[in-house]
Short mmCIF file of C-alpha atoms in Angstrom, two decimals:
data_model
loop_
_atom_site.label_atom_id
_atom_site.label_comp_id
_atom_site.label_asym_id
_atom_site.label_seq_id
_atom_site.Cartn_x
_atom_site.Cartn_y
_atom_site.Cartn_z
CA UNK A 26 -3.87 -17.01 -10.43
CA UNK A 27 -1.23 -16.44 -8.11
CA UNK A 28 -1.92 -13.45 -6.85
CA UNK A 29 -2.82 -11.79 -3.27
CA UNK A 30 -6.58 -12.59 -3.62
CA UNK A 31 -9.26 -10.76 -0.81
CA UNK A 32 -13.20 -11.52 -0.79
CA UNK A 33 -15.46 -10.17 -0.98
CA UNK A 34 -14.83 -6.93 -3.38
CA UNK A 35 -17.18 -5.03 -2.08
CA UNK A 36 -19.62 -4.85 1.42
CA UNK A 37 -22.31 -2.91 2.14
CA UNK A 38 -23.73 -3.15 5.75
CA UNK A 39 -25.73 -0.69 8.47
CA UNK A 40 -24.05 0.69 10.95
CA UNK A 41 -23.37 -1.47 13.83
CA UNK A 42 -22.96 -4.91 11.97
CA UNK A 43 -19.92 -6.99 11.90
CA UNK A 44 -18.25 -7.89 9.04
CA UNK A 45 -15.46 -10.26 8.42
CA UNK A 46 -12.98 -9.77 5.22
CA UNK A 47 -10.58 -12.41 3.91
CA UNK A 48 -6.92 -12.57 2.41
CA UNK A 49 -5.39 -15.22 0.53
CA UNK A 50 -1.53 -14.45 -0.15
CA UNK A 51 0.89 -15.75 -2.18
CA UNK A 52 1.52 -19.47 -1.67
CA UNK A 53 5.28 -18.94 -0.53
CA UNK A 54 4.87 -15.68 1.77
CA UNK A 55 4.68 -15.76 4.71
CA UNK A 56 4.72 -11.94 6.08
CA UNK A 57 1.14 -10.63 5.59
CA UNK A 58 -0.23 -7.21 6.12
CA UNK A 59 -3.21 -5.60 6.10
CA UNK A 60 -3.60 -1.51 5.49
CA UNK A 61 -6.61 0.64 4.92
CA UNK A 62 -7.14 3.40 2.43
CA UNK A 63 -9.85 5.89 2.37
CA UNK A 64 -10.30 8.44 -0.82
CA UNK A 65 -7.64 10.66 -1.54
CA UNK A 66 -4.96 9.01 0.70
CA UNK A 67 -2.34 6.65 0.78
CA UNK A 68 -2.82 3.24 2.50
CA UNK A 69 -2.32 3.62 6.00
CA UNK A 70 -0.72 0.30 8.12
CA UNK A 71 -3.02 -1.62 10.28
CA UNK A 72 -1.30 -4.61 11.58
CA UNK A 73 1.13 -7.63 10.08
CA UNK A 74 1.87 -11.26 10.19
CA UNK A 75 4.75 -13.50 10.18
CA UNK A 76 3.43 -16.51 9.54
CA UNK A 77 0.28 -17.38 12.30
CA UNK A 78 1.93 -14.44 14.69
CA UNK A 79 0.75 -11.21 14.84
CA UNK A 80 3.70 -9.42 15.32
CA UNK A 81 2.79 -5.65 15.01
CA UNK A 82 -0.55 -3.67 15.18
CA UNK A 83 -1.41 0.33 14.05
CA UNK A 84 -3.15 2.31 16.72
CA UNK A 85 -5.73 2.64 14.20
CA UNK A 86 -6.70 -1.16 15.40
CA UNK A 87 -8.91 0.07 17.62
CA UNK A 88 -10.68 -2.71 20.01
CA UNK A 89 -13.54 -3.14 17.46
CA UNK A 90 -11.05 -4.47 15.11
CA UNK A 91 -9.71 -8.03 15.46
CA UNK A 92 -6.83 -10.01 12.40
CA UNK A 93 -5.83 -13.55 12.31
CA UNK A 94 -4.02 -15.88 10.90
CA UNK A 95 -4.92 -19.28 12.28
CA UNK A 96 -2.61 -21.45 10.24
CA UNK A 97 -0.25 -19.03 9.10
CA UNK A 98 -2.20 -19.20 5.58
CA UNK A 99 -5.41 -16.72 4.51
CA UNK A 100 -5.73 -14.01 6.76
CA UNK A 101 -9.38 -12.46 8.30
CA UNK A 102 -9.73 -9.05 9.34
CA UNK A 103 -13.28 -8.52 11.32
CA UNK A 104 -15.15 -5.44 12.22
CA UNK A 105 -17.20 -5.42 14.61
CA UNK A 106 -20.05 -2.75 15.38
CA UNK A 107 -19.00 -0.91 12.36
CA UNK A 108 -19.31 2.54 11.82
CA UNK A 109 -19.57 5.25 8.89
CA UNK A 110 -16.05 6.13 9.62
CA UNK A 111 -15.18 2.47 8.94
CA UNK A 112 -16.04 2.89 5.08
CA UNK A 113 -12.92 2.43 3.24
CA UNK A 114 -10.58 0.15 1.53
CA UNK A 115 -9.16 -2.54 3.00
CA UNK A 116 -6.34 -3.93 1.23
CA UNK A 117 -4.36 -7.09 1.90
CA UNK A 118 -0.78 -7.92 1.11
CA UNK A 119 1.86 -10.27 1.27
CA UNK A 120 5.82 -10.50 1.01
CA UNK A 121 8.96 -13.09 1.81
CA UNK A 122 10.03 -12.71 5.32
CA UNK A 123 13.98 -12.34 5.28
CA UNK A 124 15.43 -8.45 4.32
CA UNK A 125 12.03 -6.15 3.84
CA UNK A 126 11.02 -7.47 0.92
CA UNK A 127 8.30 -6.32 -1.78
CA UNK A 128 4.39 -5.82 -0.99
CA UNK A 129 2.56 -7.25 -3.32
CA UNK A 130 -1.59 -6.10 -2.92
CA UNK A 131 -4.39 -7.82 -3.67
CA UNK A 132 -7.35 -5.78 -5.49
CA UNK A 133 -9.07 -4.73 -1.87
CA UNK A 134 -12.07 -5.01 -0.43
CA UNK A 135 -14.19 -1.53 -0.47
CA UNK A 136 -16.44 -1.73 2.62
CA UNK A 137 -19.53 0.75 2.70
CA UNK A 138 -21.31 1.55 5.65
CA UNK A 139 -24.67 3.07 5.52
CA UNK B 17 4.41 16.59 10.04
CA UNK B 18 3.95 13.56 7.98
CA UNK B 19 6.63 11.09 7.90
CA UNK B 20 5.94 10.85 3.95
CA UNK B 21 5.46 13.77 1.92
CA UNK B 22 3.79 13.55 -1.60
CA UNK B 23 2.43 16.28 -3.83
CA UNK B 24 -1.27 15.37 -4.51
CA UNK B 25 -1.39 16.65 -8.04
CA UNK B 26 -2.82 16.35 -10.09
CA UNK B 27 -0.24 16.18 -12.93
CA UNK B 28 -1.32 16.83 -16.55
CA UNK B 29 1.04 15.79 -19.42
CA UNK B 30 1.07 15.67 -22.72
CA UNK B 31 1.55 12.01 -24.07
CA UNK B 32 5.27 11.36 -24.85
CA UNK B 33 6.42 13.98 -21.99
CA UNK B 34 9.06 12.89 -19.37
CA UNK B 35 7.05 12.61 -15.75
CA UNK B 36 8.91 13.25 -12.52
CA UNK B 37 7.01 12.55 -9.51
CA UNK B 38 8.28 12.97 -5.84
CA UNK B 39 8.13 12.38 -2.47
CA UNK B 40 10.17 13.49 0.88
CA UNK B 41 11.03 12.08 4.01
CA UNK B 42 11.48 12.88 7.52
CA UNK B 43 12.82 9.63 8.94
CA UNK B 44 16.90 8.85 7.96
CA UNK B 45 16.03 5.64 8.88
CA UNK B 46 14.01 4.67 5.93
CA UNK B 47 16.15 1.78 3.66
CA UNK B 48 13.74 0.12 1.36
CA UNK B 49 11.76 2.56 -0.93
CA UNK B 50 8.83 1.43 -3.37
CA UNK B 51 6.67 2.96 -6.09
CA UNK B 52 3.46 1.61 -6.82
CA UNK B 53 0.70 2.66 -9.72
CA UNK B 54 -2.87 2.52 -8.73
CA UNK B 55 -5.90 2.53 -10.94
CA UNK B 56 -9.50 3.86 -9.57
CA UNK B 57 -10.63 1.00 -6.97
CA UNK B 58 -7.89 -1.12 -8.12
CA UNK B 59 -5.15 -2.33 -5.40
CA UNK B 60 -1.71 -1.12 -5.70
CA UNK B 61 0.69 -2.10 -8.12
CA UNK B 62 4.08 -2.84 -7.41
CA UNK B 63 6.45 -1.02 -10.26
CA UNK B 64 9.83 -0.24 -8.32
CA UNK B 65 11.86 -1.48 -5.44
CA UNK B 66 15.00 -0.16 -4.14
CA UNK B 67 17.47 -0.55 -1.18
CA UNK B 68 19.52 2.71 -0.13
CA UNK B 69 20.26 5.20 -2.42
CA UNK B 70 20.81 5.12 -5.94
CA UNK B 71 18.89 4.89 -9.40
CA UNK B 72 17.40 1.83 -10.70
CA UNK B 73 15.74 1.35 -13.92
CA UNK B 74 12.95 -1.01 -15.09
CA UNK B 75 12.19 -0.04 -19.21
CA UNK B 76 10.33 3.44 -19.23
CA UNK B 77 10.81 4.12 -15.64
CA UNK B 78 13.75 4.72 -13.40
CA UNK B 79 13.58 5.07 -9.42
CA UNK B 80 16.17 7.33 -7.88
CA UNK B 81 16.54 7.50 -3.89
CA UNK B 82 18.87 10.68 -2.28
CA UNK B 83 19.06 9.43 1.31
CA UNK B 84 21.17 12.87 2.13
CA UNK B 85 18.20 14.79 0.72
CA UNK B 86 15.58 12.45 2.01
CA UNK B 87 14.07 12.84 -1.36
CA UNK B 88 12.95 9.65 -3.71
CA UNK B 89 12.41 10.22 -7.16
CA UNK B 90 10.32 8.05 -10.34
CA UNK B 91 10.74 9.13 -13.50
CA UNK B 92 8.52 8.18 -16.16
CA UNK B 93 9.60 8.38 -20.02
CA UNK B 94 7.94 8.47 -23.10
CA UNK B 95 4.53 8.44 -20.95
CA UNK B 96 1.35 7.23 -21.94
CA UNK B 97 -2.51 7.68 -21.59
CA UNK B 98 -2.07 4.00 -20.11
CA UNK B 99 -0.05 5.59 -17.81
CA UNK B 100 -2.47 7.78 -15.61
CA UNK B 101 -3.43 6.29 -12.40
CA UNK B 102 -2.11 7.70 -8.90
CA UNK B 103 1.56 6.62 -7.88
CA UNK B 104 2.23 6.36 -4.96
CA UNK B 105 5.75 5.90 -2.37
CA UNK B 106 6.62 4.16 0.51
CA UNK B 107 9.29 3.16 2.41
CA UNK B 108 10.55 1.29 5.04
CA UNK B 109 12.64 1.46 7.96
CA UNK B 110 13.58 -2.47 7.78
CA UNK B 111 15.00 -4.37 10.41
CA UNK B 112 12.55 -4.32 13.27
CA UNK B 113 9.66 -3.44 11.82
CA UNK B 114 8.35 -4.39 8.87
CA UNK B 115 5.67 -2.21 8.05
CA UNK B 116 5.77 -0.03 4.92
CA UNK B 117 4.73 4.04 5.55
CA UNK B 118 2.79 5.53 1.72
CA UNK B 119 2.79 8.63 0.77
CA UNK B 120 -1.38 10.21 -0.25
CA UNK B 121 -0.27 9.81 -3.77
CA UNK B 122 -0.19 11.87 -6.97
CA UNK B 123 -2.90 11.76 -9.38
CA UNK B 124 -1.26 11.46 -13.08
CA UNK B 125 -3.14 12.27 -16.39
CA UNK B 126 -1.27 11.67 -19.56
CA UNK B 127 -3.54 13.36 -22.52
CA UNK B 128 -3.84 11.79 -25.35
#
């Protein structure tokens, strides 16, 4: 499969626990994103890659809320001391750097917190 | 005001119908426009991609972008039950930022 691929599909945790999601792009892109989407809304930006550099983050990255990129490969968004208002969907994508280019999204990962 | 504006829905249509579905912009800045279909807890996917204005078609579906209006268009013919999902917009300002802005979505039922 060549797809964006994320793990795991779905986390349940208590409040206050961290949690760590992953993103696998395609092989050959090298811009990487991740947004988040709660129900009834439209994914909202949270921060993008070029390669291992982070080069723009969403206010909505609050402090609690660190991406990297380590070797300009798979991707790993962490939550720390999560909270209800953390449950949503957090979707990963990737694109060719060069002219803004297409998103392609991997399924998500759905993140519940209790 | 939301930078992206996109009726909600949802949209009942009889299978076979011609579906328009919308959205509206603020920012005249926006260059690269994209529709994507979503199933329930199912990532986004990519069906149309356009640069500036125009109409672009891909089989049943054509994208049309109205940069004067600040209005984006998809058009779906000859729709489907297959086809209901939410479809959702966004767009891009480009150089300098990368980051794509979505509209909420519109919910889309196609009876059968």
């Amino acid at each position: 499969d060549t797809g964006v691929s994320q793990d795991p599909r779905h986390k349940i945790t208590k409040r206050g626990q961290n949690v760590t999601f992953r993103c696998d792009p395609i092989s050959e892109h090298n811009r990487l994103y991740w947004y988040r989407q709660t129900l009834g809304q439209g994914p909202e930006f949270l921060t993008y890659f070029q390669n291992e550099a982070q080069l723009e983050k969403s206010r909505l990255l609050s402090d609690r809320f660190s991406a990297e990129r380590p070797k300009g490969s798979f991707s790993t968004l962490e939550i720390q001391r999560t909270e209800q208002g953390d449950s949503a969907m957090y979707l990963c994508a990737s694109s060719l750097a060069g002219a803004t280019g297409e998103l392609f999204f991997g399924e998500g990962s759905r993140l519940t917190v209790l | 005001q939301k930078e992206v504006e996109q009726d909600p829905g949802p949209l009942s249509v009889p299978e076979g119908a011609i579906v328009s579905l919308n959205c509206t912009y603020s920012n005249s800045a926006f260059q690269y426009f994209m529709w994507y279909r979503q199933y329930s807890r199912k990532g986004p996917e990519l069906l149309m991609y356009t640069y500036s204005s125009g109409n672009k078609e891909d089989g049943r579906f054509t994208a049309q972008v109205d940069k004067s209006s600040k209005y984006i268009s998809l058009f779906i013919r000859d729709s489907q039950p297959s086809d209901s999902a939410t479809y959702l917009c966004a767009m891009s300002v480009g150089s300098g930022t990368y980051k794509y802005i979505f509209g909420t979505g519109t919910r889309l039922k196609v009876l059968a």
